[in-house]
Every structure is written in structure tokens, then in C-alpha cells.
Short mmCIF file of C-alpha atoms in Angstrom, two decimals:
data_model
loop_
_atom_site.label_atom_id
_atom_site.label_comp_id
_atom_site.label_asym_id
_atom_site.label_seq_id
_atom_site.Cartn_x
_atom_site.Cartn_y
_atom_site.Cartn_z
CA MET A 12 -190.72 19.26 -229.11
CA ASN A 13 -192.48 20.32 -225.95
CA LEU A 14 -196.12 20.88 -226.83
CA GLY A 15 -197.21 22.31 -223.50
CA GLU A 16 -198.15 21.33 -219.99
CA THR A 17 -199.25 17.86 -218.93
CA MET A 18 -202.91 17.17 -219.62
CA THR A 19 -205.20 16.87 -216.64
CA ARG A 20 -206.77 13.56 -217.66
CA PRO A 21 -206.39 11.27 -214.65
CA VAL A 22 -204.13 8.22 -214.62
CA THR A 23 -206.07 5.37 -216.17
CA THR A 24 -206.90 1.92 -214.94
CA ALA A 25 -206.93 -1.31 -216.95
CA ARG A 26 -209.06 -1.14 -220.10
CA PRO A 27 -210.47 -3.60 -222.66
CA ALA A 28 -208.31 -4.96 -225.42
CA MET A 29 -207.42 -3.26 -228.65
CA ALA A 30 -210.04 -4.45 -231.10
CA ALA A 31 -212.94 -3.14 -229.00
CA LEU A 32 -211.19 0.19 -228.66
CA ILE A 33 -210.94 0.59 -232.42
CA LEU A 34 -214.68 0.11 -232.81
CA LEU A 35 -215.34 2.65 -230.09
CA LEU A 36 -212.93 5.13 -231.63
CA GLY A 37 -214.67 4.85 -234.99
CA ALA A 38 -218.00 5.69 -233.38
CA LEU A 39 -216.53 8.67 -231.58
CA LEU A 40 -214.89 9.90 -234.75
CA LEU A 41 -218.24 10.04 -236.54
CA ALA A 42 -219.83 11.79 -233.58
CA GLY A 43 -217.95 15.03 -234.08
CA CYS A 44 -215.05 17.28 -233.26
CA SER A 45 -213.62 17.98 -229.84
CA GLY A 46 -211.54 20.98 -230.80
CA GLY A 47 -208.63 21.74 -233.10
CA GLY A 48 -206.14 24.24 -234.38
CA GLN A 49 -207.02 27.81 -235.16
CA THR A 50 -207.71 28.08 -238.88
CA ALA A 51 -207.49 31.48 -240.50
CA PRO A 52 -209.69 32.55 -243.43
CA ARG A 53 -208.13 32.52 -246.88
CA ALA A 54 -207.46 35.93 -248.34
CA SER A 55 -209.57 36.70 -251.40
CA GLY A 56 -207.76 36.12 -254.69
CA GLU A 57 -204.76 34.40 -253.15
CA LYS A 58 -203.52 31.00 -254.22
CA THR A 59 -203.26 29.40 -250.80
CA LEU A 60 -202.42 25.98 -249.44
CA HIS A 61 -203.77 25.24 -245.98
CA ALA A 62 -202.43 22.01 -244.45
CA GLY A 63 -202.92 20.53 -241.00
CA SER A 64 -201.20 18.04 -238.74
CA THR A 65 -201.46 16.86 -235.16
CA THR A 66 -197.71 16.17 -234.93
CA HIS A 67 -195.61 17.72 -237.70
CA PHE A 68 -196.16 21.50 -237.51
CA SER A 69 -195.13 22.07 -233.89
CA ALA A 70 -192.01 24.23 -234.06
CA GLU A 71 -191.30 26.04 -230.81
CA THR A 72 -189.19 28.76 -232.46
CA MET A 73 -187.91 29.85 -235.86
CA ASP A 74 -184.33 29.28 -234.65
CA PRO A 75 -182.61 26.45 -236.58
CA ALA A 76 -180.12 26.01 -233.73
CA SER A 77 -182.77 25.42 -231.08
CA GLU A 78 -183.58 21.84 -230.01
CA TRP A 79 -185.24 20.07 -233.02
CA ASP A 80 -186.66 23.18 -234.69
CA SER A 81 -184.37 22.83 -237.73
CA TRP A 82 -186.34 19.70 -238.65
CA TYR A 83 -189.58 21.70 -238.72
CA LEU A 84 -188.01 24.51 -240.74
CA ILE A 85 -186.80 22.02 -243.37
CA TYR A 86 -190.27 20.44 -243.44
CA TYR A 87 -191.92 23.84 -243.85
CA GLY A 88 -189.66 24.73 -246.79
CA ILE A 89 -187.90 27.63 -245.05
CA VAL A 90 -184.32 26.32 -244.82
CA GLU A 91 -182.21 23.86 -246.81
CA THR A 92 -179.01 21.83 -246.43
CA LEU A 93 -175.87 21.39 -248.52
CA PHE A 94 -176.91 17.84 -249.43
CA ARG A 95 -180.39 16.34 -249.61
CA VAL A 96 -181.63 12.80 -248.96
CA GLY A 97 -182.95 11.04 -252.05
CA ASP A 98 -185.81 8.55 -252.13
CA ASP A 99 -183.26 5.73 -251.90
CA LEU A 100 -181.91 7.27 -248.66
CA THR A 101 -178.62 8.30 -250.24
CA PRO A 102 -177.24 11.87 -250.17
CA GLU A 103 -177.56 14.11 -253.24
CA PRO A 104 -175.96 17.56 -253.75
CA TRP A 105 -178.33 20.47 -253.11
CA LEU A 106 -176.98 23.85 -252.01
CA ALA A 107 -173.58 22.25 -252.63
CA ALA A 108 -172.42 21.23 -256.10
CA GLY A 109 -170.39 18.42 -254.56
CA ALA A 110 -167.96 17.30 -251.85
CA GLU A 111 -164.43 15.95 -252.14
CA ARG A 112 -162.68 13.89 -249.45
CA VAL A 113 -159.12 15.18 -249.17
CA ASP A 114 -158.20 12.71 -246.43
CA ASP A 115 -160.01 10.84 -243.66
CA ARG A 116 -160.51 14.05 -241.67
CA THR A 117 -160.66 16.74 -244.34
CA TRP A 118 -163.39 17.50 -246.88
CA LYS A 119 -163.80 20.32 -249.39
CA VAL A 120 -167.39 21.29 -250.26
CA THR A 121 -168.12 23.51 -253.27
CA LEU A 122 -171.33 25.56 -253.18
CA ASN A 123 -173.53 26.32 -256.14
CA ASP A 124 -173.26 29.86 -257.50
CA GLY A 125 -175.93 32.50 -257.26
CA ILE A 126 -177.82 31.36 -254.16
CA GLU A 127 -179.31 34.03 -251.89
CA PHE A 128 -181.06 34.02 -248.53
CA SER A 129 -184.65 35.24 -248.38
CA ASN A 130 -183.32 38.67 -247.29
CA GLY A 131 -181.27 38.96 -250.49
CA GLU A 132 -177.88 38.32 -248.87
CA ALA A 133 -175.51 36.03 -250.77
CA VAL A 134 -174.89 32.44 -249.70
CA ASP A 135 -171.18 31.71 -249.80
CA ALA A 136 -168.84 29.52 -247.78
CA ALA A 137 -168.45 32.21 -245.11
CA ALA A 138 -172.24 32.30 -244.62
CA VAL A 139 -172.36 28.51 -244.19
CA LYS A 140 -169.45 28.68 -241.74
CA ALA A 141 -171.23 31.36 -239.67
CA ALA A 142 -174.47 29.36 -239.52
CA TRP A 143 -172.77 26.11 -238.53
CA GLU A 144 -170.57 27.71 -235.91
CA ARG A 145 -173.63 29.22 -234.27
CA THR A 146 -175.52 25.90 -234.39
CA LEU A 147 -172.59 23.82 -233.14
CA GLU A 148 -172.16 26.20 -230.20
CA ARG A 149 -175.83 26.15 -229.18
CA ASN A 150 -177.16 22.67 -229.87
CA PRO A 151 -175.86 19.64 -227.91
CA ARG A 152 -176.50 17.39 -230.94
CA GLY A 153 -174.20 19.50 -233.06
CA MET A 154 -170.89 17.76 -232.41
CA GLU A 155 -172.58 14.36 -232.61
CA THR A 156 -173.85 15.27 -236.07
CA LEU A 157 -170.59 16.87 -237.23
CA PRO A 158 -167.53 16.36 -234.96
CA CYS A 159 -165.97 19.54 -236.30
CA GLU A 160 -162.45 20.63 -235.47
CA GLY A 161 -162.43 23.62 -237.78
CA LEU A 162 -164.07 25.32 -240.77
CA ALA A 163 -162.36 27.44 -243.42
CA ALA A 164 -164.18 29.53 -246.02
CA GLU A 165 -162.85 30.86 -249.29
CA GLY A 166 -165.33 32.08 -251.84
CA ASN A 167 -167.71 29.20 -252.52
CA THR A 168 -165.37 26.56 -251.09
CA LEU A 169 -165.89 25.35 -247.54
CA THR A 170 -163.14 23.20 -246.00
CA ILE A 171 -164.28 20.97 -243.15
CA ARG A 172 -161.73 19.51 -240.73
CA THR A 173 -163.16 16.88 -238.38
CA ARG A 174 -161.86 15.55 -235.07
CA GLU A 175 -161.93 12.01 -236.36
CA ALA A 176 -162.74 10.21 -239.59
CA VAL A 177 -166.32 10.81 -240.76
CA PRO A 178 -167.06 8.23 -243.49
CA SER A 179 -170.66 9.40 -243.75
CA LEU A 180 -170.01 13.13 -244.02
CA GLU A 181 -172.24 13.59 -247.07
CA ASN A 182 -175.03 11.88 -245.11
CA ALA A 183 -174.42 14.22 -242.19
CA LEU A 184 -174.67 17.23 -244.50
CA CYS A 185 -178.30 16.21 -245.17
CA ASP A 186 -179.20 16.54 -241.49
CA PRO A 187 -181.57 19.48 -240.85
CA LEU A 188 -179.38 20.53 -237.92
CA LEU A 189 -176.73 21.51 -240.48
CA CYS A 190 -179.13 23.67 -242.47
CA VAL A 191 -177.86 26.98 -243.85
CA TYR A 192 -179.37 30.22 -242.57
CA TYR A 193 -178.40 33.87 -242.40
CA VAL A 194 -176.43 35.01 -239.36
CA GLY A 195 -176.41 38.73 -238.56
CA ASP A 196 -176.63 41.19 -235.69
CA ASP A 197 -180.16 42.25 -236.64
CA VAL A 198 -181.69 38.74 -236.69
CA ASP A 199 -184.27 37.68 -234.09
CA TYR A 200 -183.69 33.97 -234.62
CA ALA A 201 -186.57 32.84 -232.41
CA ARG A 202 -189.06 34.81 -234.52
CA GLU A 203 -187.70 34.95 -238.07
CA THR A 204 -184.54 33.42 -239.51
CA PRO A 205 -183.78 34.09 -243.21
CA GLY A 206 -183.17 30.84 -245.09
CA THR A 207 -182.73 29.59 -248.64
CA GLY A 208 -186.00 27.62 -248.98
CA PRO A 209 -188.88 28.44 -251.34
CA TYR A 210 -190.97 30.04 -248.56
CA MET A 211 -190.41 32.44 -245.68
CA MET A 212 -192.29 33.14 -242.48
CA ARG A 213 -194.96 35.86 -242.35
CA GLU A 214 -196.75 34.95 -239.13
CA PHE A 215 -195.80 32.44 -236.47
CA GLU A 216 -197.27 31.24 -233.19
CA ALA A 217 -195.28 28.53 -231.46
CA GLU A 218 -196.88 25.08 -231.56
CA SER A 219 -200.01 26.60 -233.13
CA HIS A 220 -199.56 27.73 -236.74
CA ILE A 221 -197.29 29.33 -239.28
CA VAL A 222 -198.19 31.44 -242.30
CA MET A 223 -195.60 31.66 -245.07
CA GLY A 224 -195.15 33.63 -248.26
CA PRO A 225 -192.92 32.95 -251.27
CA ASN A 226 -189.19 33.62 -251.10
CA GLU A 227 -188.64 36.00 -254.03
CA HIS A 228 -184.94 35.16 -254.01
CA TYR A 229 -185.39 31.39 -254.31
CA TRP A 230 -182.66 29.86 -256.45
CA ARG A 231 -184.44 26.85 -257.98
CA GLY A 232 -187.51 28.37 -259.60
CA THR A 233 -190.53 30.43 -258.62
CA PRO A 234 -192.77 29.22 -255.76
CA LYS A 235 -196.28 28.63 -257.08
CA LEU A 236 -198.28 29.68 -254.02
CA SER A 237 -198.90 33.16 -252.69
CA GLU A 238 -199.49 31.78 -249.19
CA VAL A 239 -198.98 28.60 -247.19
CA ARG A 240 -200.77 28.04 -243.87
CA LEU A 241 -199.71 25.14 -241.65
CA THR A 242 -201.91 24.55 -238.60
CA CYS A 243 -201.51 22.29 -235.57
CA PHE A 244 -204.65 20.40 -234.58
CA SER A 245 -205.27 19.07 -231.10
CA ASP A 246 -206.72 15.71 -232.11
CA ASP A 247 -207.65 13.48 -235.01
CA ASN A 248 -211.39 14.19 -234.79
CA ALA A 249 -210.72 17.89 -235.32
CA ILE A 250 -208.39 17.45 -238.27
CA THR A 251 -210.70 14.92 -239.93
CA MET A 252 -213.65 17.29 -239.73
CA ALA A 253 -211.52 20.20 -240.94
CA MET A 254 -210.66 18.19 -244.05
CA GLN A 255 -214.29 17.18 -244.57
CA ASN A 256 -215.45 20.79 -244.19
CA GLY A 257 -212.88 22.13 -246.67
CA GLU A 258 -211.02 24.17 -244.04
CA ILE A 259 -207.74 22.52 -245.02
CA ASP A 260 -206.41 21.02 -248.25
CA ALA A 261 -203.96 18.44 -246.89
CA VAL A 262 -202.97 16.48 -243.79
CA ALA A 263 -199.38 15.60 -242.98
CA MET A 264 -198.99 12.17 -241.34
CA PRO A 265 -202.71 11.48 -240.84
CA SER A 266 -203.72 8.83 -238.34
CA ALA A 267 -205.14 5.51 -239.46
CA SER A 268 -208.65 6.53 -238.38
CA THR A 269 -208.41 9.82 -240.31
CA LEU A 270 -207.29 7.95 -243.41
CA ALA A 271 -210.05 5.37 -243.06
CA THR A 272 -212.82 7.92 -242.46
CA LEU A 273 -211.82 10.22 -245.32
CA ALA A 274 -211.28 7.30 -247.70
CA ARG A 275 -214.80 6.06 -246.87
CA ASP A 276 -216.49 9.43 -247.13
CA GLY A 277 -214.38 11.17 -249.75
CA ASP A 278 -215.89 9.66 -252.92
CA GLY A 279 -212.48 9.72 -254.60
CA ASP A 280 -211.83 13.40 -253.82
CA TYR A 281 -208.70 12.67 -251.77
CA ARG A 282 -205.23 11.64 -252.84
CA VAL A 283 -203.01 9.57 -250.53
CA SER A 284 -199.23 9.52 -251.00
CA ARG A 285 -197.25 6.99 -248.99
CA LYS A 286 -193.60 5.94 -248.72
CA THR A 287 -191.70 3.52 -246.50
CA THR A 288 -189.28 5.19 -244.10
CA SER A 289 -186.71 4.23 -241.48
CA ARG A 290 -189.06 5.36 -238.69
CA ALA A 291 -189.72 3.15 -235.68
CA ASP A 292 -192.33 3.37 -232.94
CA PHE A 293 -190.82 2.18 -229.69
CA ILE A 294 -190.88 2.15 -225.91
CA CYS A 295 -187.91 3.77 -224.22
CA MET A 296 -187.04 2.39 -220.79
CA ASN A 297 -185.62 4.49 -217.97
CA MET A 298 -182.59 2.37 -217.12
CA THR A 299 -181.89 4.41 -213.99
CA HIS A 300 -185.01 3.05 -212.25
CA PRO A 301 -184.53 -0.12 -210.15
CA VAL A 302 -187.64 -1.94 -211.43
CA ILE A 303 -186.72 -1.21 -215.06
CA GLN A 304 -183.17 -2.38 -214.40
CA ASN A 305 -184.58 -5.87 -213.88
CA ALA A 306 -184.16 -7.66 -217.23
CA ALA A 307 -187.20 -9.90 -216.64
CA VAL A 308 -189.47 -6.88 -216.29
CA ARG A 309 -188.21 -5.41 -219.57
CA THR A 310 -188.66 -8.76 -221.32
CA ALA A 311 -192.19 -9.09 -219.95
CA VAL A 312 -193.06 -5.67 -221.36
CA ALA A 313 -191.69 -6.73 -224.76
CA TYR A 314 -193.80 -9.92 -224.72
CA CYS A 315 -196.98 -7.96 -223.99
CA ILE A 316 -196.81 -5.64 -227.01
CA ASP A 317 -199.19 -6.79 -229.73
CA ARG A 318 -197.09 -5.78 -232.72
CA ASP A 319 -199.28 -7.48 -235.30
CA GLY A 320 -202.48 -5.99 -233.87
CA TYR A 321 -200.85 -2.58 -233.73
CA ALA A 322 -199.79 -2.68 -237.39
CA ASP A 323 -202.94 -4.31 -238.78
CA VAL A 324 -205.68 -2.89 -236.54
CA VAL A 325 -204.48 0.34 -234.93
CA CYS A 326 -202.47 1.49 -237.97
CA GLN A 327 -204.87 -0.29 -240.36
CA GLY A 328 -202.06 -1.74 -242.45
CA ASN A 329 -200.03 1.48 -242.66
CA ALA A 330 -197.18 0.01 -240.60
CA THR A 331 -195.01 -3.12 -240.40
CA PRO A 332 -194.46 -5.10 -237.17
CA SER A 333 -190.89 -4.88 -235.86
CA TRP A 334 -189.09 -7.56 -233.88
CA GLY A 335 -185.62 -6.11 -234.27
CA VAL A 336 -184.14 -2.62 -234.03
CA TYR A 337 -183.85 -1.20 -237.54
CA SER A 338 -186.48 -1.29 -240.30
CA ARG A 339 -186.00 -4.15 -242.72
CA THR A 340 -186.05 -1.61 -245.58
CA LEU A 341 -182.51 -0.60 -244.54
CA PRO A 342 -179.52 -2.67 -245.72
CA PHE A 343 -178.53 -3.20 -242.08
CA GLY A 344 -182.09 -3.64 -240.80
CA GLY A 345 -184.49 -6.49 -240.19
CA THR A 346 -183.79 -9.56 -238.06
CA GLU A 347 -181.94 -11.85 -240.48
CA GLY A 348 -178.84 -13.20 -238.75
CA LEU A 349 -179.92 -11.81 -235.36
CA ARG A 350 -181.04 -13.73 -232.31
CA VAL A 351 -184.45 -12.24 -231.57
CA THR A 352 -185.25 -12.37 -227.85
CA VAL A 353 -189.02 -11.85 -228.27
CA ASP A 354 -190.75 -13.10 -231.43
CA ARG A 355 -194.46 -13.00 -230.54
CA CYS A 356 -197.05 -11.38 -228.32
CA ASP A 357 -197.41 -13.88 -225.47
CA VAL A 358 -198.78 -12.94 -222.05
CA ALA A 359 -198.13 -16.46 -220.73
CA ALA A 360 -194.46 -16.17 -221.75
CA ALA A 361 -194.26 -12.79 -219.98
CA ALA A 362 -195.67 -14.34 -216.80
CA ARG A 363 -193.26 -17.26 -217.08
CA VAL A 364 -190.23 -14.98 -217.43
CA LEU A 365 -191.29 -13.06 -214.33
CA GLU A 366 -191.96 -16.26 -212.37
CA GLU A 367 -188.56 -17.71 -213.27
CA ALA A 368 -186.92 -14.48 -212.08
CA GLY A 369 -188.60 -14.85 -208.68
CA ILE A 370 -191.03 -12.00 -209.29
CA THR A 371 -194.21 -13.49 -207.87
CA ASP A 372 -197.56 -12.42 -206.45
CA THR A 373 -197.20 -13.34 -202.78
CA ASP A 374 -200.32 -11.61 -201.43
CA GLY A 375 -202.74 -12.71 -204.16
CA ASP A 376 -203.82 -9.22 -205.23
CA GLY A 377 -202.93 -9.86 -208.88
CA VAL A 378 -199.77 -7.73 -208.86
CA ARG A 379 -196.36 -9.33 -208.55
CA GLU A 380 -193.75 -8.09 -206.10
CA LEU A 381 -190.07 -7.31 -206.63
CA ASP A 382 -187.93 -6.85 -203.53
CA GLY A 383 -191.12 -6.70 -201.46
CA ALA A 384 -192.79 -3.92 -203.49
CA PRO A 385 -195.54 -4.22 -206.15
CA VAL A 386 -194.29 -4.12 -209.73
CA GLU A 387 -195.87 -0.89 -210.94
CA LEU A 388 -194.75 1.07 -213.98
CA ASP A 389 -195.60 4.48 -215.40
CA LEU A 390 -195.92 4.80 -219.18
CA TYR A 391 -195.93 8.33 -220.57
CA THR A 392 -197.70 8.70 -223.91
CA CYS A 393 -198.32 11.76 -226.06
CA THR A 394 -202.00 12.06 -226.90
CA SER A 395 -201.21 13.80 -230.20
CA TYR A 396 -200.45 10.31 -231.49
CA GLU A 397 -203.78 8.48 -231.55
CA ARG A 398 -202.01 5.18 -232.18
CA PHE A 399 -199.96 5.56 -229.00
CA VAL A 400 -203.07 6.03 -226.88
CA GLN A 401 -204.44 2.78 -228.23
CA ILE A 402 -201.27 0.69 -227.86
CA ALA A 403 -200.86 2.00 -224.31
CA ASP A 404 -204.36 0.85 -223.38
CA ASP A 405 -203.79 -2.57 -224.90
CA LEU A 406 -200.40 -2.95 -223.22
CA GLN A 407 -201.94 -1.99 -219.89
CA SER A 408 -204.49 -4.78 -220.21
CA ARG A 409 -201.94 -7.44 -221.19
CA LEU A 410 -199.43 -6.47 -218.49
CA ALA A 411 -202.21 -6.69 -215.91
CA GLN A 412 -202.80 -10.29 -216.98
CA ALA A 413 -199.06 -10.97 -216.54
CA GLY A 414 -199.08 -9.42 -213.05
CA ILE A 415 -197.66 -5.93 -213.70
CA ARG A 416 -199.67 -2.80 -212.94
CA LEU A 417 -199.23 -0.17 -215.66
CA ARG A 418 -200.27 3.43 -215.07
CA ILE A 419 -200.76 5.45 -218.24
CA VAL A 420 -199.70 9.09 -217.93
CA PRO A 421 -201.11 11.09 -220.87
CA THR A 422 -199.28 14.22 -221.99
CA ASP A 423 -199.68 16.65 -224.85
CA TYR A 424 -195.92 16.71 -225.45
CA PHE A 425 -193.13 14.27 -226.19
CA LEU A 426 -190.40 13.71 -223.63
CA GLU A 427 -187.59 14.43 -226.04
CA ASP A 428 -185.17 16.55 -224.09
CA LYS A 429 -183.18 15.77 -220.98
CA GLY A 430 -184.80 18.54 -218.96
CA THR A 431 -188.31 17.18 -219.49
CA TRP A 432 -187.13 13.65 -218.72
CA ALA A 433 -185.47 14.79 -215.51
CA GLU A 434 -188.60 16.66 -214.42
CA ASP A 435 -191.15 13.94 -215.26
CA ASP A 436 -188.85 11.01 -214.43
CA PRO A 437 -190.91 8.34 -216.24
CA ASP A 438 -190.40 4.58 -216.07
CA MET A 439 -191.16 4.27 -219.78
CA THR A 440 -192.20 6.47 -222.68
CA LEU A 441 -193.78 5.78 -226.05
CA ASP A 442 -191.79 7.46 -228.79
CA SER A 443 -191.34 7.56 -232.54
CA SER A 444 -188.16 8.40 -234.38
CA ALA A 445 -186.56 8.17 -237.81
CA MET A 446 -183.75 5.66 -237.28
CA ALA A 447 -181.66 6.41 -240.37
CA PRO A 448 -183.20 9.43 -242.14
CA THR A 449 -179.92 10.25 -243.90
CA GLY A 450 -179.13 6.58 -244.60
CA ASP A 451 -176.29 6.63 -242.06
CA PRO A 452 -176.33 3.48 -239.85
CA ALA A 453 -174.65 5.45 -237.04
CA TYR A 454 -177.31 8.18 -236.93
CA PHE A 455 -179.61 6.78 -234.24
CA ALA A 456 -177.01 4.75 -232.34
CA ARG A 457 -174.76 7.76 -231.92
CA THR A 458 -177.48 9.89 -230.32
CA HIS A 459 -179.58 7.26 -228.49
CA PHE A 460 -177.41 4.27 -227.55
CA VAL A 461 -174.00 5.74 -226.73
CA THR A 462 -173.39 6.38 -223.03
CA GLY A 463 -174.32 9.98 -222.19
CA ALA A 464 -175.49 10.79 -225.74
CA SER A 465 -177.77 13.79 -226.28
CA ALA A 466 -180.95 11.73 -226.84
CA ASN A 467 -180.07 8.81 -224.55
CA TYR A 468 -182.71 9.95 -222.09
CA GLY A 469 -183.15 6.55 -220.46
CA GLY A 470 -179.53 6.39 -219.32
CA TYR A 471 -178.62 3.23 -221.26
CA SER A 472 -174.93 2.32 -221.11
CA ASN A 473 -173.05 -0.59 -222.65
CA GLY A 474 -169.30 -0.42 -223.31
CA GLU A 475 -169.56 -2.79 -226.26
CA VAL A 476 -172.11 -0.55 -227.97
CA ASP A 477 -169.95 2.51 -227.32
CA ALA A 478 -166.95 0.77 -228.91
CA LEU A 479 -168.97 -0.45 -231.89
CA VAL A 480 -170.36 3.02 -232.59
CA ALA A 481 -166.84 4.46 -232.37
CA ARG A 482 -165.69 1.81 -234.85
CA LEU A 483 -168.63 2.56 -237.12
CA ASP A 484 -167.65 6.21 -237.14
CA GLU A 485 -164.19 5.41 -238.51
CA THR A 486 -165.09 2.68 -241.03
CA PHE A 487 -165.47 3.62 -244.70
CA ASP A 488 -166.37 0.25 -246.27
CA GLU A 489 -170.17 0.12 -246.66
CA ASP A 490 -170.54 -3.64 -246.15
CA GLU A 491 -168.41 -3.50 -243.02
CA ARG A 492 -170.46 -0.57 -241.70
CA ASN A 493 -173.68 -2.51 -242.23
CA GLY A 494 -172.20 -5.47 -240.37
CA ILE A 495 -171.23 -3.29 -237.42
CA ALA A 496 -174.74 -1.81 -237.34
CA ARG A 497 -176.20 -5.32 -237.11
CA ARG A 498 -173.86 -6.13 -234.22
CA ILE A 499 -175.09 -3.01 -232.42
CA ALA A 500 -178.66 -4.13 -233.04
CA GLN A 501 -177.94 -7.53 -231.48
CA VAL A 502 -176.50 -6.02 -228.30
CA VAL A 503 -179.47 -3.66 -228.01
CA LEU A 504 -181.87 -6.58 -228.51
CA ASN A 505 -180.08 -8.47 -225.74
CA ASP A 506 -180.22 -5.51 -223.32
CA ASN A 507 -183.74 -4.32 -224.23
CA PRO A 508 -183.31 -0.63 -223.24
CA CYS A 509 -185.85 0.13 -225.99
CA VAL A 510 -188.53 -2.07 -227.53
CA PHE A 511 -188.95 -1.28 -231.23
CA PHE A 512 -192.36 -2.63 -232.18
CA SER A 513 -193.42 -1.01 -235.47
CA ASN A 514 -192.21 0.75 -238.62
CA PRO A 515 -194.95 3.17 -239.77
CA ASP A 516 -195.18 4.64 -243.27
CA ALA A 517 -194.85 8.34 -244.10
CA THR A 518 -198.20 9.49 -245.48
CA VAL A 519 -199.74 12.68 -246.83
CA LEU A 520 -203.44 13.00 -247.63
CA SER A 521 -204.67 15.87 -249.79
CA THR A 522 -207.49 16.96 -252.03
CA SER A 523 -207.12 16.16 -255.70
CA ALA A 524 -206.38 19.84 -256.35
CA VAL A 525 -203.09 19.72 -254.44
CA SER A 526 -199.83 18.67 -256.07
CA GLY A 527 -196.12 18.86 -255.32
CA LEU A 528 -196.17 18.04 -251.61
CA ASP A 529 -193.19 15.81 -250.84
CA VAL A 530 -193.61 12.47 -249.08
CA ALA A 531 -189.99 11.67 -248.35
CA PRO A 532 -188.53 8.45 -246.90
CA SER A 533 -186.28 10.71 -244.82
CA GLU A 534 -189.36 12.61 -243.50
CA TYR A 535 -187.37 15.83 -243.92
CA TYR A 536 -189.39 17.46 -246.70
CA PHE A 537 -192.99 18.54 -247.24
CA VAL A 538 -193.55 22.00 -248.78
CA THR A 539 -191.48 22.43 -251.96
CA VAL A 540 -191.11 24.93 -254.79
CA ASP A 541 -193.41 22.67 -256.84
CA THR A 542 -196.24 22.60 -254.26
CA ASP A 543 -199.38 23.91 -255.94
CA VAL A 544 -203.16 24.14 -255.63
CA ALA A 545 -205.21 24.03 -258.82
#
């Protein structure tokens, strides 16, 4: 989700530690707003929900096949999938009435009767086939999500033939990339794609805002709102003040400082909904860079991340420290049975690892040298995530004490496509991702750890991981799948291509008048047919 051009804030130098920064941030937050999204006035007499976010309303197009835009369209309530992820992270039938496994490579999916797109066209198996074929052709994640060999449509029955066994097919059918949308010659997909969700687009400006109206053809009841406005805000100060001023009714994924300020000043007028997810905040290493290829450097970085301070201070208790790969809420997550390579924040240990690897400060300037050159790293961080700005500053200070110079490169976009990575060519990036939003243990590994995978931007490659993921993709027994996922986690911990340091909660804050907004462990859903404003 490219949010624009790189910000012009200069590369920073070492800063004070985290606790002081939090106090300063609180003072700045009370001082006022530095800008925000464009909020439109509510139309007289309309029942309108106006929600804001700094991170979750940033679709670049209305095309479900483009990049990650299907995720936004699911979140907005515009498109839906054949199956849906329940609160226990297991798949439940949705547009589909059910799925039957014919053999290891063949599934028959039966659709519910009477579903229509927002343009009134019928949703049958042929319509699903057309949507998927278009998506699989255009999106590089398509075949990773569904390794499809062929689709056959007959009435409301869709037959799926896969290239190999797909034990988790029902999980895959929950993925927003496999959403169902209308395909026709007259559709401008980038601007308006008819879907089956409770709302449809009326006005859209990329990475700015979307205005939606009810889908009169919705199949699961009547939407309660006449209008939904979702606005992107540039920073947390702006969105906090917008909530205080009554410009918006809800905030999706508010920052810790926004939560704290509104909880303090709201006098009980705000409702906070929170659920544990599979999401992880992590640092992704660029394994193609010589300095990063040095295992001691990667280990030193891992030792200098204050996981406990991040969860307790920066996130103010709305996150859990991570020392493994997968969240401990998952059956294959946590660190039990794994050999954890880094189990504490310890600058002295980081310095010792570097010293033992022969990475020393020979000229006494405070920066160690590797192969005769100073050990200097660039860390790209998206300023839309307040918590990332703070952890970057703290990491910079700790790495400086260990003898590594860290340059923070602030951006107003995430580096989450190969083109942006190739252009910016970072040493490291701060990122956040749902690790198992459909409950499938292969979900993240398949796209991020496998050699050459679509989201393996750092160029990580390990033949054992590749083989384990391939085995995971052909194993049906759940206990065996969980065991394979833990083996993958151990190899990744050993190699350290990514440092997973926190598992944040999914949170929605709203006024007491708002109801029916979904806070889903999958993070796929937000606006629903039941969303209402009293």
C-alpha cells in the first residue's frame, strides 16, 4: 500500500531512550493538531457513520485484483468471500453454503441461492469463476493463495482443481484476494467494482477517503446506514482531535496515545472493542546486503529491541512481547519447544556478539567496522504508525551503544511491493502483518519465507524452509501441520531474516452511539450490515 512519496524529514541522529519520548509525545498530543484527512460535512437528515484511520483506509484503487486492495474492500464492506474467518480463526461458509473435498486436488463448492452483486447481476458459479480468473491472472499472490489448475462452473456449483493438494482450501477461500466481484466489459475496476457487500462506493479518492451508500441488493439484510465515510488521517494528533471535536464517530486501529488521550478526556463517552489477532510487528532484513548477511549484525539488532518496553510503554499494554515467530494465541505459535536465540533486550550481549565475530571499533569513533567499513544501517519506517517511529528511535539509541550506526529513513508509505523495495533498497524495514489471518499455518511462510515468494522482499532463502512449506501444503493432519509450522519457526529463528518483536491487538474506538463495527481476529472485517449509529 504505497501511500505516496518519501517524506522530506531529514535522516535522524541518535535520540534519547523510549520512556522520555513517550512523555514528550504526550505533551505534543495535547498541544494540537498538525493536519489530517479531509472530512466532509454530513448531509442533513442522513444517518451517517464517519470513521477515521491513519493506516486502514488507504486503498489505492477499487480493483480487488490490484496489489492488496482486496483487503481494503473487504474491510470497507464492499466485497465478500465464499468463506469467512470466525473469531476462533476457523473458516465458516459465507457466500458459499459449503465445500466438499472430492479428492486431494478437487473440491466442489456450492453457493447460496439468491445472491446478487450491487448492480443487480446474479452471483453464480460462473461469476465466481470469472472474478477468480481475472484476479489469478493479474495478482502475483494469486497462485500462492490458490494454486489453481482449473475451474468449472455449473449453476451454483464451482469445481476447483488444484495443481497440488491444498489441505487448507477452506481457509484460502477466506482470503480477501479470492473475493467475489462482478466482471464485465463496462466495469472500470480501478474506480468502481460491483461487489456483494452491504455497501457500495459513491465517491473515492485514492489513499484519502471513500464515501459509500447501501447496497440495495444485499443478500443478508438491509444496511442500516444511508452513508458511510471513511477518511485517512495523516497523523495521530489529527485523528485524536477529530474524535474530540465530533468530526468522526470511530477510529479503526487507534494508536496507544490516541486511546490513552481519549480514555482520559472522554468521560465514558467512548467505547473500545479489542481482540487478539495473529498480527506481528517485525523488522525485515534485506538479506542481499553484505552487512545484513553477517549473522552477528542481525543478532545484535535483535538484542537491541526493547520488546517489553514497546508492548508496555509504546503500546501501553495493547500488545504482547514476541520472542518467537508466530503469536502464542495460535496453536503453532509461541516459543514452547523452540530454541530462542534472543530472549531479552541486552545491549551488552549485542556488543559481545559483535566483538566475538571480529566486528570491532578500530579507530575509536564509537562505530565498529566490518571488512574495513563502518557498520551503518538504514531503517525505513512508515510514519503513519506512531509506534514504529518510537521503536525506531529507541533502537537507534541502543544500537549506537553497541557500536552500530542506525540511520532512520521516515516514509509515508510501507515498502510492501517488490518495485518499491528495489527502488529504495533498504537495509531494514519496520513492518506489521497478520501472520495467520485465515488460521492457515502456511499463510505467511508461503508468501514471506519461501525463496522468491511474492512478499519475500528481503531475498531470504533457505532450502529447508522451502521443503517444509511444500510439505505443509500437502499435509492434511492438523497436529502434523502445526508441528511443521513450529519447525519452520525454528529455522527462521536460527537465520533471523526477520525479527518478530510484538503481537499487537486489533482495536476499534467509537462513540457510544455506534454499534455493529466488527473487530475481527482476522482483521478482515470492519463495516458490516449491522453497523449503526443511534
